[in-house]
Coordinates of C-alpha atoms in Angstrom, one line a residue:
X28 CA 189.0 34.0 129.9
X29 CA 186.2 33.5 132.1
X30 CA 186.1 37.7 132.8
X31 CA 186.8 38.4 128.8
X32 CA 183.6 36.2 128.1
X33 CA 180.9 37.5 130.5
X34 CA 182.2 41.2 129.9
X35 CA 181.5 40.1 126.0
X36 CA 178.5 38.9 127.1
X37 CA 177.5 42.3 129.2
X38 CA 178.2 44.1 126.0
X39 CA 176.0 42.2 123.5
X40 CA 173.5 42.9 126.2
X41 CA 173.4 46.3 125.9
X42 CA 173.4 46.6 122.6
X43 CA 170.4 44.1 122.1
X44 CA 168.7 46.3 125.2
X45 CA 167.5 49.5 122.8
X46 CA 166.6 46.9 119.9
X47 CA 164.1 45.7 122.9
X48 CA 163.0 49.0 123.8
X49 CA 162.2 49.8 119.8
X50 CA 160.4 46.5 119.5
X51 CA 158.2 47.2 122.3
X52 CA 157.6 50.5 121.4
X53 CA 156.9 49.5 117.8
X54 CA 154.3 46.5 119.5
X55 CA 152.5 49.0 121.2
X56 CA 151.8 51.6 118.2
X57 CA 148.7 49.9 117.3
X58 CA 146.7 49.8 120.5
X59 CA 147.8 53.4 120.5
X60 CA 145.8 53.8 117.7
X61 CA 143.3 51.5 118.9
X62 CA 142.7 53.7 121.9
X63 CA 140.4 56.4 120.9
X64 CA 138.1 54.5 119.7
X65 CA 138.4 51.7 122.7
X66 CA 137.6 53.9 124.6
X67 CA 134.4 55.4 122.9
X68 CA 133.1 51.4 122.0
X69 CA 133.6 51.0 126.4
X70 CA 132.0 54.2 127.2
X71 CA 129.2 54.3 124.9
X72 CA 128.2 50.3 124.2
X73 CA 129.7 48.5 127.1
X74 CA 128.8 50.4 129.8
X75 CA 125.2 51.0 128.4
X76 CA 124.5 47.7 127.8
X77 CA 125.7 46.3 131.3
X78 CA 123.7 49.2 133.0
X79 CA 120.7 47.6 130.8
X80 CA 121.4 44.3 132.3
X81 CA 121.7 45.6 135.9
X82 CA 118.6 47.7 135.7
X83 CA 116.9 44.9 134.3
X84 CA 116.8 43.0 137.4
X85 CA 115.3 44.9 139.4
X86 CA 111.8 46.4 139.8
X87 CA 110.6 49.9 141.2
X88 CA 108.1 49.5 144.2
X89 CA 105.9 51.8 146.0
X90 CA 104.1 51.1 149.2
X91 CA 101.9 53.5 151.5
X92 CA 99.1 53.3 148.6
X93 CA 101.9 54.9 146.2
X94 CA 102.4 57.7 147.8
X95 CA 105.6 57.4 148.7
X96 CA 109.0 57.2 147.3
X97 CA 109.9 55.0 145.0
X98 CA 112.9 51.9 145.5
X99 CA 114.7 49.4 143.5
X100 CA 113.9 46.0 144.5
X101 CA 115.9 42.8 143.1
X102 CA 113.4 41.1 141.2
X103 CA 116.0 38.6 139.1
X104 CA 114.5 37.8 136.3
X105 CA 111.0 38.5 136.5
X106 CA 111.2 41.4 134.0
X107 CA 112.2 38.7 131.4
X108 CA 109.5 36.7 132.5
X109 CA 106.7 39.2 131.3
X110 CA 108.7 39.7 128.5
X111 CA 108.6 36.7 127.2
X112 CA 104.9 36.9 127.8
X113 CA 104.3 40.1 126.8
X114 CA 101.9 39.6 123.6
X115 CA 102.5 43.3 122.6
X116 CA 106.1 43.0 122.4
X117 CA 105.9 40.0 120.1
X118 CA 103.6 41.5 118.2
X119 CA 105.4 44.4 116.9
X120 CA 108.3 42.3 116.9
X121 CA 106.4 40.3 114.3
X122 CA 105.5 43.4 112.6
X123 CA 108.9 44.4 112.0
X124 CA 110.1 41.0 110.5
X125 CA 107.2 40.9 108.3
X126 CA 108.6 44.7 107.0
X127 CA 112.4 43.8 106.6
X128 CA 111.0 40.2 104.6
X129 CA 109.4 42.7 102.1
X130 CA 111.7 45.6 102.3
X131 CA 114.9 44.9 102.9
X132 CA 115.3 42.8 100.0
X133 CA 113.5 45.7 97.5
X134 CA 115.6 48.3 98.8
X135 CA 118.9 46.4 98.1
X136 CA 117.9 44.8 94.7
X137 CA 117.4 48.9 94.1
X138 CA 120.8 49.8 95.6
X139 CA 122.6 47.1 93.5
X140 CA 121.1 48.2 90.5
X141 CA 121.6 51.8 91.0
X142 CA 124.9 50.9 91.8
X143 CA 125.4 48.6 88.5
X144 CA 124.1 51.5 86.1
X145 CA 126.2 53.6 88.2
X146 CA 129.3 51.5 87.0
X147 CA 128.8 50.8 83.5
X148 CA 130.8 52.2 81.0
X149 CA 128.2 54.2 79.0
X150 CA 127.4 56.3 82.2
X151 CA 127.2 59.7 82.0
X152 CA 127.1 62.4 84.8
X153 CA 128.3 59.6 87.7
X154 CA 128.9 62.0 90.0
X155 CA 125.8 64.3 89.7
X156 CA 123.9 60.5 89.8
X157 CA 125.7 59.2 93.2
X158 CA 125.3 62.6 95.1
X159 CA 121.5 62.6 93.8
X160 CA 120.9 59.1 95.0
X161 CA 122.6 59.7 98.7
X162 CA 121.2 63.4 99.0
X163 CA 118.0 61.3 101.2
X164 CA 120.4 59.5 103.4
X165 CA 122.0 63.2 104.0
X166 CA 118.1 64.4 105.1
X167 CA 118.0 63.8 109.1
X168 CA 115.6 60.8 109.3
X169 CA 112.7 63.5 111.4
X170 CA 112.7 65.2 108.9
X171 CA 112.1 62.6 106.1
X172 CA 109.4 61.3 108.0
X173 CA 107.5 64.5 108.5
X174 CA 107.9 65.4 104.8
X175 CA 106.7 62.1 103.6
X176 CA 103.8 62.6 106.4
X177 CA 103.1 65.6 104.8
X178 CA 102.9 63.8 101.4
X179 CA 100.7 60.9 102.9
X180 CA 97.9 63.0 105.0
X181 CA 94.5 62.8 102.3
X182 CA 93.8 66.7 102.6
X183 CA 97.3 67.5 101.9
X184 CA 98.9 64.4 99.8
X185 CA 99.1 65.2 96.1
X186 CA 98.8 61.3 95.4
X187 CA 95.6 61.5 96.4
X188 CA 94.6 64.6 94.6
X189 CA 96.3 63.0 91.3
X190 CA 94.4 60.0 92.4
X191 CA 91.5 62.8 91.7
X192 CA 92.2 63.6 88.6
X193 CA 92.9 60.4 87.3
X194 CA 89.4 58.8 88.4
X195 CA 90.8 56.0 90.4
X196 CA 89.8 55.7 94.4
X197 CA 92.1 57.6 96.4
X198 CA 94.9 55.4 98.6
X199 CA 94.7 55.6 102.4
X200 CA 98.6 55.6 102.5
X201 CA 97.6 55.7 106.7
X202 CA 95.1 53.4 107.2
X203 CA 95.6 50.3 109.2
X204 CA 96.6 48.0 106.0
X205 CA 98.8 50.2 104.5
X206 CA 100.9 52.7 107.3
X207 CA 103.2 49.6 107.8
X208 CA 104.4 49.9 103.8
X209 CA 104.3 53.7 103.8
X210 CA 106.7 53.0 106.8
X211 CA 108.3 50.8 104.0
X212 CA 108.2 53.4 101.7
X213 CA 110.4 56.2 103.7
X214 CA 112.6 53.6 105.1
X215 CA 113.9 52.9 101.3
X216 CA 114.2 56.3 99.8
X217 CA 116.4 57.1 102.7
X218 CA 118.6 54.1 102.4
X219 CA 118.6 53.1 99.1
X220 CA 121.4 55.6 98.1
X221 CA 123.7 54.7 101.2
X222 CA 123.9 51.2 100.6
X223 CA 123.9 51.8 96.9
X224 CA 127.6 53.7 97.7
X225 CA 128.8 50.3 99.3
X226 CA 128.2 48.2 96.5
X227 CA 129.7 51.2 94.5
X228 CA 132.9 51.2 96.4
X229 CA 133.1 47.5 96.0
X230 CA 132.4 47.6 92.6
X231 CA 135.3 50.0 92.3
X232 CA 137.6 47.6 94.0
X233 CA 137.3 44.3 91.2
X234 CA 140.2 44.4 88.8
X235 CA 139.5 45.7 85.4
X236 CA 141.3 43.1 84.1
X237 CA 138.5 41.0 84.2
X238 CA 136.1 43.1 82.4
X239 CA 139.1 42.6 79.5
X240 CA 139.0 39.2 79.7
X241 CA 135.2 38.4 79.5
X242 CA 134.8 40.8 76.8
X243 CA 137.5 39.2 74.6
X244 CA 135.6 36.2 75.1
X245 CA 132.5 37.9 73.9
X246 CA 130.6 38.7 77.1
X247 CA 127.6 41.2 77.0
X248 CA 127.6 43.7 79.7
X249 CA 124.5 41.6 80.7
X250 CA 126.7 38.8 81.9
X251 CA 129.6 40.8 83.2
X252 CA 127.2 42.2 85.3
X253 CA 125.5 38.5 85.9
X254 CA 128.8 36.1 86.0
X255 CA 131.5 38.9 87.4
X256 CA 130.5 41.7 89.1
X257 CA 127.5 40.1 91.4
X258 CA 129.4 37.3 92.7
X259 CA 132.8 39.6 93.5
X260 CA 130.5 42.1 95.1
X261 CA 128.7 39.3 97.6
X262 CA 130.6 40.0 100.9
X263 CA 129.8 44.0 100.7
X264 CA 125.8 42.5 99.7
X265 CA 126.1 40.6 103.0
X266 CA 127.2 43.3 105.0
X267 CA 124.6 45.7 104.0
X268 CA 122.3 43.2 104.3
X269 CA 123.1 42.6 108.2
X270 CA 123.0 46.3 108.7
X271 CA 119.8 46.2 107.1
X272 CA 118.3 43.6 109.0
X273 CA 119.7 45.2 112.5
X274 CA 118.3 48.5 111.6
X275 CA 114.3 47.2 110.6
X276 CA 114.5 45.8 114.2
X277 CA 115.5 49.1 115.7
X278 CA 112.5 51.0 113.3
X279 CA 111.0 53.7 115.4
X280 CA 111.7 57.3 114.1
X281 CA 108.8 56.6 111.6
X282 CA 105.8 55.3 113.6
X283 CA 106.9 58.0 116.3
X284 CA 106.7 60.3 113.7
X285 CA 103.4 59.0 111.7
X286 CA 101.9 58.2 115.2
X287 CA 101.0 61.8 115.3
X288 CA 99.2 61.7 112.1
X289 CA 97.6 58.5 112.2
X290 CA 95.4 56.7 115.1
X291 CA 97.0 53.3 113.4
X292 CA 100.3 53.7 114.6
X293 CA 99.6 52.1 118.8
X294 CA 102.2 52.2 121.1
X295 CA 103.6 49.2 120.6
X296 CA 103.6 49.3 116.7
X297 CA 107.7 48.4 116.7
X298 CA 109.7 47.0 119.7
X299 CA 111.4 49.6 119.8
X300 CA 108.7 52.2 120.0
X301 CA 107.0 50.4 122.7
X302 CA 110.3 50.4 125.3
X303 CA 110.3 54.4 124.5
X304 CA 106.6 54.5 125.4
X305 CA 107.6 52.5 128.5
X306 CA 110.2 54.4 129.6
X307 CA 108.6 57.8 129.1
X308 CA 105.4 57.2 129.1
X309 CA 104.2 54.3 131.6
X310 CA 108.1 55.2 133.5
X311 CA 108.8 51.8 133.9
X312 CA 112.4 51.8 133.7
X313 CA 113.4 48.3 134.8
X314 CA 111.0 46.8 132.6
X315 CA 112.2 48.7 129.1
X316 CA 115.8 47.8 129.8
X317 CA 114.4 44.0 130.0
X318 CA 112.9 44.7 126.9
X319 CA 116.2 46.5 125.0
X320 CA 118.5 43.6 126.3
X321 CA 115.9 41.0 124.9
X322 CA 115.7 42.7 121.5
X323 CA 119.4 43.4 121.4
X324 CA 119.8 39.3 121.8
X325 CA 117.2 38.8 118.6
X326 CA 118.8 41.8 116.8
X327 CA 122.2 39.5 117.4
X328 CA 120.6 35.9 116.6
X329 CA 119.3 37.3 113.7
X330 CA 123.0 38.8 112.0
X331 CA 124.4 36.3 113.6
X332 CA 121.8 34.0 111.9
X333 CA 122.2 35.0 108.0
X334 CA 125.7 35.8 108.4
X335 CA 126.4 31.6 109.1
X336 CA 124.0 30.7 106.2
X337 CA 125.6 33.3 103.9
X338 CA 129.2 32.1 105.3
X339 CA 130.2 31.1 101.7
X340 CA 129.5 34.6 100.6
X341 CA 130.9 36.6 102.9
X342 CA 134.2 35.9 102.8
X343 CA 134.2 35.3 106.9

């Protein structure tokens, strides 16, 4: 009996043994999938950013009256020190808030909007409309910038011969008051149309079954729009609104672009304008990756920030 039962035993053994071998095999098919881009997130974020924080530590020293070579000293964390000191960091960090307070807000009011015509049923030509709108977005941002550049310069810029014509006082769209907004200006057209196609596609995703039911109930479009579509469509209106806030504190293809044009545009006009002018200019190496790791920390407080107070909307 006793060699009946374990040879039993031995046999439901093997049987269960390439049911274990699928299971595992079937368990590991995602990370497979997961790999590629594992790999790309490790090579290309995590290893940049912890070469940021080692660099960051240390400080290059000369002695001989500078003319010799160059070494790394440990300095710990006297780079953050004169960060957090630093009065033009701050300054164009202020800069940049003050532009995504005005502009963030106008460009997504414009994207939702675009994107609510875009939906309604008495549209016409949607597709030549949503190609039109993300054609800017399609336009390398260098290139936006220098044609916009072209279009703000006063012996070039037909606003200010229209300006001309019209018999008002021509706009300095460069001077000191107003670059910051022209800034603003570029930044919208070229995003306005790729955030408009989020709020499409989630717009696209609300059951037209609801649409039935409000209008049997004698709802306007007005208050679909209001009541239905707005509130459905919050979480994609927080996510581009995260994106929008990490990307005004990353703003530098525009003032290194209108810094050639315009004296008004300094060095340190946006963060992160003044670590490239660190870096490549002043070569001060340690000091600009202090500077990336402490705007990458204010880039994450301030997601991190409006994603908790919009918790209710964002379906997190």
């Amino acid at each position: 009996m006793a060699t009946s039962s374990s040879s039993f035993v031995k046999k439901v053994e093997q049987r269960a043994l390439p049911e274990r071998r699928r299971l595992r095999r079937t368990k590991a098919v995602p990370y497979l999938f997961l790999l590629p881009f594992g790999t790309m997130f490790v090579l290309f974020f995590i290893v940049p950013i912890g070469y940021a924080l080692y660099q960051s530590l240390y400080q290059t020293q000369r002695s001989g009256l500078g003319l010799s070579a160059p070494k790394m000293v440990f300095a710990g964390l006297s780079n953050y020190q004169q960060v957090l000191t630093d009065g033009n960091f701050f300054g164009g960090l202020g800069r940049v808030l003050l532009f995504g307070v005005v502009q963030v807000p106008i460009m997504l009011c414009l994207a939702l909007l675009l994107a609510l015509l875009l939906d309604a049923k008495t549209a016409r030509f949607k597709s030549f409309f949503r190609v039109s709108f993300f054609i800017p977005y399609a336009i390398p941002g260098v290139i936006a910038a220098l044609l916009w550049g072209y279009l703000y310069t006063p012996q070039l810029s037909p606003f200010v011969q229209l300006a001309h014509l019209v018999g008002v006082p021509e706009p300095n769209l460069l001077g000191a008051g107003t670059i910051l907004w022209s800034m603003a200006n570029i930044t919208t057209w070229t995003w306005t149309g790729y955030n408009m196609l989020i709020i499409t596609a989630a717009l696209q995703a609300i059951p037209p079954e609801l649409y039935q039911a409000a209008q049997l109930d004698g709802a306007t479009s007005l208050s679909i729009a209001r009541y239905i579509k707005i509130p459905m469509i919050a979480p994609a209106l927080v996510m581009t609104c995260i994106f929008s806030i990490i990307g005004t504190l990353q703003l530098f293809t525009e003032p290194l672009v209108l810094s050639s044009i315009s004296n008004n545009v300094t060095s340190s006009y946006t963060p992160n304008y003044y670590a490239y002018f660190t870096a490549f200019s002043n070569n001060n190496y340690t000091y600009t990756a202090a500077l990336c790791v402490v705007l990458t920390a204010v880039s994450f407080v301030f997601s991190f920030g409006f994603l908790k107070l919009t918790r209710r909307y964002s379906g997190v």
